[in-house]
PDB file of C-alpha atoms in Angstrom:
ATOM      1  CA  MET X 250      48.283   6.336  27.072  1.00 86.00           C
ATOM      2  CA  THR X 251      46.991   2.842  26.319  1.00 92.00           C
ATOM      3  CA  THR X 252      43.718   3.689  28.034  1.00 94.00           C
ATOM      4  CA  LEU X 253      43.232   6.715  25.761  1.00 95.00           C
ATOM      5  CA  ILE X 254      43.806   4.549  22.688  1.00 96.00           C
ATOM      6  CA  TRP X 255      41.198   2.039  23.889  1.00 96.00           C
ATOM      7  CA  ILE X 256      38.716   4.816  24.648  1.00 96.00           C
ATOM      8  CA  ALA X 257      39.317   6.371  21.236  1.00 95.00           C
ATOM      9  CA  ALA X 258      38.896   2.971  19.541  1.00 95.00           C
ATOM     10  CA  ALA X 259      35.669   2.336  21.448  1.00 96.00           C
ATOM     11  CA  LEU X 260      34.337   5.774  20.472  1.00 96.00           C
ATOM     12  CA  VAL X 261      35.194   5.112  16.820  1.00 97.00           C
ATOM     13  CA  VAL X 262      33.403   1.739  16.914  1.00 97.00           C
ATOM     14  CA  ILE X 263      30.364   3.299  18.585  1.00 95.00           C
ATOM     15  CA  GLY X 264      30.395   6.135  16.043  1.00 95.00           C
ATOM     16  CA  VAL X 265      30.597   3.695  13.117  1.00 96.00           C
ATOM     17  CA  TYR X 266      27.736   1.649  14.579  1.00 95.00           C
ATOM     18  CA  LEU X 267      25.571   4.738  15.097  1.00 95.00           C
ATOM     19  CA  SER X 268      26.342   5.969  11.598  1.00 95.00           C
ATOM     20  CA  TRP X 269      25.540   2.571  10.088  1.00 96.00           C
ATOM     21  CA  THR X 270      22.258   2.369  12.030  1.00 95.00           C
ATOM     22  CA  ALA X 271      21.247   5.886  10.991  1.00 95.00           C
ATOM     23  CA  GLY X 272      22.032   5.031   7.358  1.00 94.00           C
ATOM     24  CA  ARG X 273      20.000   1.850   7.587  1.00 95.00           C
ATOM     25  CA  LEU X 274      17.078   3.747   9.066  1.00 96.00           C
ATOM     26  CA  ASP X 275      17.334   6.346   6.313  1.00 95.00           C
ATOM     27  CA  ARG X 276      17.277   3.597   3.654  1.00 96.00           C
ATOM     28  CA  LEU X 277      14.229   2.052   5.319  1.00 97.00           C
ATOM     29  CA  HIS X 278      12.438   5.402   5.296  1.00 96.00           C
ATOM     30  CA  SER X 279      13.321   5.821   1.618  1.00 96.00           C
ATOM     31  CA  ARG X 280      11.960   2.342   0.956  1.00 98.00           C
ATOM     32  CA  ILE X 281       8.719   3.293   2.735  1.00 97.00           C
ATOM     33  CA  ASP X 282       8.419   6.426   0.600  1.00 97.00           C
ATOM     34  CA  ALA X 283       8.944   4.450  -2.608  1.00 98.00           C
ATOM     35  CA  ALA X 284       6.508   1.732  -1.528  1.00 98.00           C
ATOM     36  CA  ARG X 285       3.901   4.350  -0.583  1.00 98.00           C
ATOM     37  CA  ALA X 286       4.269   6.024  -3.966  1.00 98.00           C
ATOM     38  CA  ALA X 287       3.776   2.654  -5.676  1.00 98.00           C
ATOM     39  CA  LEU X 288       0.745   1.920  -3.484  1.00 98.00           C
ATOM     40  CA  ASP X 289      -0.750   5.335  -4.241  1.00 98.00           C
ATOM     41  CA  ALA X 290      -0.237   4.726  -7.961  1.00 98.00           C
ATOM     42  CA  GLN X 291      -1.948   1.331  -7.797  1.00 98.00           C
ATOM     43  CA  LEU X 292      -4.856   2.690  -5.769  1.00 98.00           C
ATOM     44  CA  LEU X 293      -5.287   5.573  -8.204  1.00 98.00           C
ATOM     45  CA  ARG X 294      -5.127   3.187 -11.158  1.00 97.00           C
ATOM     46  CA  ARG X 295      -7.750   0.907  -9.612  1.00 97.00           C
ATOM     47  CA  ALA X 296     -10.083   3.841  -8.913  1.00 98.00           C
ATOM     48  CA  SER X 297      -9.563   5.290 -12.396  1.00 97.00           C
ATOM     49  CA  VAL X 298     -10.243   1.994 -14.146  1.00 95.00           C
ATOM     50  CA  ALA X 299     -13.326   1.437 -11.969  1.00 95.00           C
ATOM     51  CA  GLN X 300     -14.598   4.905 -12.881  1.00 96.00           C
ATOM     52  CA  GLU X 301     -13.991   4.250 -16.576  1.00 93.00           C
ATOM     53  CA  LEU X 302     -15.864   0.957 -16.369  1.00 92.00           C
ATOM     54  CA  ALA X 303     -18.726   2.622 -14.491  1.00 93.00           C
ATOM     55  CA  THR X 304     -19.118   5.252 -17.228  1.00 92.00           C
ATOM     56  CA  ALA X 305     -18.550   2.905 -20.194  1.00 88.00           C
ATOM     57  CA  GLY X 306     -22.177   1.807 -20.350  1.00 85.00           C
ATOM     58  CA  VAL X 307     -21.401  -1.897 -19.951  1.00 85.00           C
ATOM     59  CA  LEU X 308     -22.878  -2.169 -16.434  1.00 86.00           C
ATOM     60  CA  ASP X 309     -26.483  -1.819 -15.378  1.00 87.00           C
ATOM     61  CA  PRO X 310     -27.352   1.705 -14.142  1.00 92.00           C
ATOM     62  CA  ALA X 311     -27.455   0.832 -10.428  1.00 93.00           C
ATOM     63  CA  SER X 312     -24.075  -0.912 -10.551  1.00 91.00           C
ATOM     64  CA  SER X 313     -22.629   1.983 -12.526  1.00 93.00           C
ATOM     65  CA  ILE X 314     -23.741   4.501  -9.903  1.00 96.00           C
ATOM     66  CA  VAL X 315     -22.446   2.443  -6.973  1.00 96.00           C
ATOM     67  CA  LEU X 316     -19.092   1.820  -8.640  1.00 96.00           C
ATOM     68  CA  TYR X 317     -18.683   5.394  -9.877  1.00 97.00           C
ATOM     69  CA  GLN X 318     -19.458   6.941  -6.493  1.00 98.00           C
ATOM     70  CA  ALA X 319     -17.081   4.612  -4.641  1.00 98.00           C
ATOM     71  CA  ALA X 320     -14.294   5.168  -7.171  1.00 98.00           C
ATOM     72  CA  HIS X 321     -14.808   8.933  -7.130  1.00 98.00           C
ATOM     73  CA  ALA X 322     -14.761   8.989  -3.328  1.00 98.00           C
ATOM     74  CA  ALA X 323     -11.527   6.950  -3.313  1.00 97.00           C
ATOM     75  CA  ARG X 324      -9.854   9.343  -5.750  1.00 97.00           C
ATOM     76  CA  GLN X 325     -10.958  12.455  -3.858  1.00 97.00           C
ATOM     77  CA  ALA X 326     -10.394  11.208  -0.299  1.00 97.00           C
ATOM     78  CA  GLU X 327      -8.198  13.181   2.064  1.00 96.00           C
ATOM     79  CA  GLU X 328      -5.242  11.300   3.541  1.00 94.00           C
ATOM     80  CA  GLU X 329      -7.029  10.680   6.859  1.00 95.00           C
ATOM     81  CA  GLN X 330     -10.011   9.100   5.082  1.00 97.00           C
ATOM     82  CA  ARG X 331      -8.111   7.265   2.365  1.00 97.00           C
ATOM     83  CA  GLU X 332      -8.122   3.819   3.975  1.00 97.00           C
ATOM     84  CA  VAL X 333     -11.889   3.951   4.519  1.00 97.00           C
ATOM     85  CA  ALA X 334     -12.598   5.200   0.998  1.00 97.00           C
ATOM     86  CA  GLU X 335     -10.388   2.519  -0.573  1.00 98.00           C
ATOM     87  CA  SER X 336     -12.064  -0.167   1.553  1.00 98.00           C
ATOM     88  CA  GLU X 337     -15.455   1.090   0.375  1.00 98.00           C
ATOM     89  CA  LEU X 338     -14.278   0.823  -3.234  1.00 98.00           C
ATOM     90  CA  SER X 339     -13.259  -2.793  -2.590  1.00 97.00           C
ATOM     91  CA  GLN X 340     -16.707  -3.466  -1.121  1.00 97.00           C
ATOM     92  CA  ALA X 341     -18.380  -1.790  -4.094  1.00 96.00           C
ATOM     93  CA  LEU X 342     -16.362  -3.933  -6.508  1.00 96.00           C
ATOM     94  CA  ARG X 343     -17.451  -7.064  -4.653  1.00 95.00           C
ATOM     95  CA  ALA X 344     -21.083  -5.863  -4.713  1.00 94.00           C
ATOM     96  CA  VAL X 345     -20.996  -5.102  -8.447  1.00 93.00           C
ATOM     97  CA  PHE X 346     -19.184  -8.327  -9.371  1.00 92.00           C
ATOM     98  CA  PRO X 347     -20.554 -10.880  -6.900  1.00 88.00           C
ATOM     99  CA  GLU X 348     -20.271 -13.839  -9.247  1.00 77.00           C
ATOM    100  CA  GLY X 349     -19.197 -15.021 -12.692  1.00 72.00           C
ATOM    101  CA  PRO X 350     -22.445 -14.348 -14.652  1.00 73.00           C
ATOM    102  CA  GLN X 351     -22.182 -10.576 -14.037  1.00 77.00           C
ATOM    103  CA  VAL X 352     -18.586 -10.657 -15.264  1.00 85.00           C
ATOM    104  CA  ASP X 353     -19.614 -12.662 -18.334  1.00 84.00           C
ATOM    105  CA  ALA X 354     -22.375 -10.159 -19.139  1.00 79.00           C
ATOM    106  CA  VAL X 355     -19.921  -7.261 -18.959  1.00 85.00           C
ATOM    107  CA  ARG X 356     -17.341  -9.221 -20.950  1.00 86.00           C
ATOM    108  CA  GLU X 357     -19.830  -9.705 -23.817  1.00 87.00           C
ATOM    109  CA  ALA X 358     -20.570  -5.973 -24.077  1.00 84.00           C
ATOM    110  CA  PRO X 359     -18.500  -3.938 -26.563  1.00 85.00           C
ATOM    111  CA  GLY X 360     -15.266  -2.912 -24.852  1.00 81.00           C
ATOM    112  CA  GLY X 361     -16.136  -4.976 -21.800  1.00 82.00           C
ATOM    113  CA  GLU X 362     -13.359  -7.531 -22.235  1.00 87.00           C
ATOM    114  CA  GLU X 363     -10.601  -4.907 -22.171  1.00 89.00           C
ATOM    115  CA  SER X 364     -12.174  -2.968 -19.315  1.00 88.00           C
ATOM    116  CA  LEU X 365     -12.601  -6.060 -17.160  1.00 89.00           C
ATOM    117  CA  GLY X 366      -9.072  -7.236 -17.880  1.00 90.00           C
ATOM    118  CA  GLU X 367      -7.642  -3.879 -16.898  1.00 93.00           C
ATOM    119  CA  LEU X 368      -9.773  -3.731 -13.745  1.00 94.00           C
ATOM    120  CA  ALA X 369      -8.892  -7.291 -12.716  1.00 93.00           C
ATOM    121  CA  GLN X 370      -5.201  -6.504 -13.154  1.00 95.00           C
ATOM    122  CA  ALA X 371      -5.494  -3.293 -11.109  1.00 95.00           C
ATOM    123  CA  VAL X 372      -7.433  -5.099  -8.374  1.00 96.00           C
ATOM    124  CA  ARG X 373      -4.742  -7.812  -8.143  1.00 95.00           C
ATOM    125  CA  ARG X 374      -1.894  -5.294  -7.878  1.00 97.00           C
ATOM    126  CA  VAL X 375      -3.305  -3.348  -4.921  1.00 97.00           C
ATOM    127  CA  PRO X 376      -2.779  -6.099  -2.293  1.00 97.00           C
ATOM    128  CA  MET X 377       0.794  -6.660  -3.495  1.00 97.00           C
ATOM    129  CA  ALA X 378       1.641  -2.953  -3.313  1.00 98.00           C
ATOM    130  CA  ARG X 379       0.024  -2.707   0.124  1.00 98.00           C
ATOM    131  CA  ARG X 380       1.975  -5.737   1.344  1.00 98.00           C
ATOM    132  CA  PHE X 381       5.290  -4.218   0.155  1.00 98.00           C
ATOM    133  CA  HIS X 382       4.452  -0.940   1.895  1.00 98.00           C
ATOM    134  CA  ASN X 383       3.420  -2.589   5.152  1.00 98.00           C
ATOM    135  CA  ASP X 384       6.530  -4.820   5.130  1.00 98.00           C
ATOM    136  CA  ALA X 385       8.727  -1.732   4.793  1.00 97.00           C
ATOM    137  CA  VAL X 386       6.823  -0.057   7.636  1.00 98.00           C
ATOM    138  CA  ARG X 387       7.239  -3.140   9.822  1.00 98.00           C
ATOM    139  CA  ALA X 388      11.008  -3.209   9.199  1.00 97.00           C
ATOM    140  CA  ALA X 389      11.419   0.497   9.989  1.00 96.00           C
ATOM    141  CA  ARG X 390       9.351   0.194  13.139  1.00 97.00           C
ATOM    142  CA  ALA X 391      11.522  -2.693  14.330  1.00 96.00           C
ATOM    143  CA  VAL X 392      14.663  -0.587  13.962  1.00 96.00           C
ATOM    144  CA  ARG X 393      13.062   2.485  15.520  1.00 95.00           C
ATOM    145  CA  ARG X 394      12.086   0.507  18.632  1.00 94.00           C
ATOM    146  CA  HIS X 395      15.735  -0.092  19.571  1.00 94.00           C
ATOM    147  CA  ARG X 396      16.860   1.930  22.562  1.00 95.00           C
ATOM    148  CA  VAL X 397      19.989   3.193  20.814  1.00 94.00           C
ATOM    149  CA  VAL X 398      17.882   4.651  17.995  1.00 94.00           C
ATOM    150  CA  ARG X 399      15.621   6.419  20.493  1.00 92.00           C
ATOM    151  CA  TRP X 400      18.429   7.598  22.819  1.00 94.00           C
ATOM    152  CA  PHE X 401      20.509   9.122  20.024  1.00 94.00           C
ATOM    153  CA  ARG X 402      17.458  10.224  18.021  1.00 93.00           C
ATOM    154  CA  LEU X 403      18.747   8.510  14.904  1.00 93.00           C
ATOM    155  CA  ALA X 404      15.361   8.754  13.183  1.00 91.00           C
ATOM    156  CA  GLY X 405      15.687  12.530  13.165  1.00 89.00           C
ATOM    157  CA  HIS X 406      12.404  14.282  12.488  1.00 90.00           C
ATOM    158  CA  ALA X 407      10.965  11.529  10.291  1.00 91.00           C
ATOM    159  CA  PRO X 408       7.389  10.716  11.268  1.00 92.00           C
ATOM    160  CA  PHE X 409       6.713   7.324  12.785  1.00 94.00           C
ATOM    161  CA  PRO X 410       5.805   5.030   9.879  1.00 96.00           C
ATOM    162  CA  MET X 411       2.173   3.936   9.689  1.00 96.00           C
ATOM    163  CA  ALA X 412       0.852   0.873   7.912  1.00 97.00           C
ATOM    164  CA  PHE X 413      -1.908   1.222   5.322  1.00 97.00           C
ATOM    165  CA  GLU X 414      -4.820  -0.905   6.499  1.00 97.00           C
ATOM    166  CA  MET X 415      -7.712  -1.457   4.139  1.00 97.00           C
ATOM    167  CA  ASP X 416     -10.050  -4.115   2.806  1.00 96.00           C
ATOM    168  CA  ASP X 417      -8.386  -5.211  -0.429  1.00 94.00           C
ATOM    169  CA  GLU X 418     -10.189  -8.516  -0.951  1.00 94.00           C
ATOM    170  CA  PRO X 419     -10.893  -8.853  -4.699  1.00 93.00           C
ATOM    171  CA  PRO X 420     -14.303  -9.859  -6.033  1.00 92.00           C
ATOM    172  CA  THR X 421     -14.654 -13.638  -6.151  1.00 87.00           C
ATOM    173  CA  ALA X 422     -15.675 -13.377  -9.792  1.00 81.00           C
ATOM    174  CA  PHE X 423     -12.217 -12.024 -10.657  1.00 81.00           C
ATOM    175  CA  GLY X 424     -10.557 -14.858  -8.793  1.00 66.00           C
ATOM    176  CA  GLU X 425     -12.561 -17.429 -10.745  1.00 51.00           C
ATOM    177  CA  ARG X 426     -11.571 -15.860 -14.080  1.00 42.00           C
ATOM    178  CA  ARG X 427      -7.853 -15.882 -13.237  1.00 40.00           C
ATOM    179  CA  SER X 428      -7.415 -19.482 -14.306  1.00 38.00           C
ATOM    180  CA  HIS X 429      -8.901 -18.952 -17.781  1.00 38.00           C
TER     181      HIS X 429
END
């Protein structure tokens, strides 16, 4: 009789542990979903603001075309091509704003100050949102690697979380203007 009680107690403890682990994994997947939604919103905002700036008439024609095409491609990219398109937008931003004088010229144009401020803010938020997303992915992957999670299939049918890797280096001209 005592043996049955110990077996039952052990099964209850194992069941509680498995339930707790499955709940934790579910919360991590929810955190990934929320972080991905925030990242998508920041990427969309950055592309939209870049497109607005490209069509505002405050940039030279060549810069406007480069920036508009990169921003449009980032907004229209399929999920499989999203990281590449967003990296290309980052490269286009660095090409259009290589140094402070270009930023100052845009700033002096009518509406340029507001547009640049909005773009600089959007550019600064993308790396933070990407970092939050990738941290959540890293945490979920760590839990999913445990043998118990794999043996009991505690992740269910949730896809294996993937990090979002892109070039999100801001233009140096925006970094210089941060202190002012």
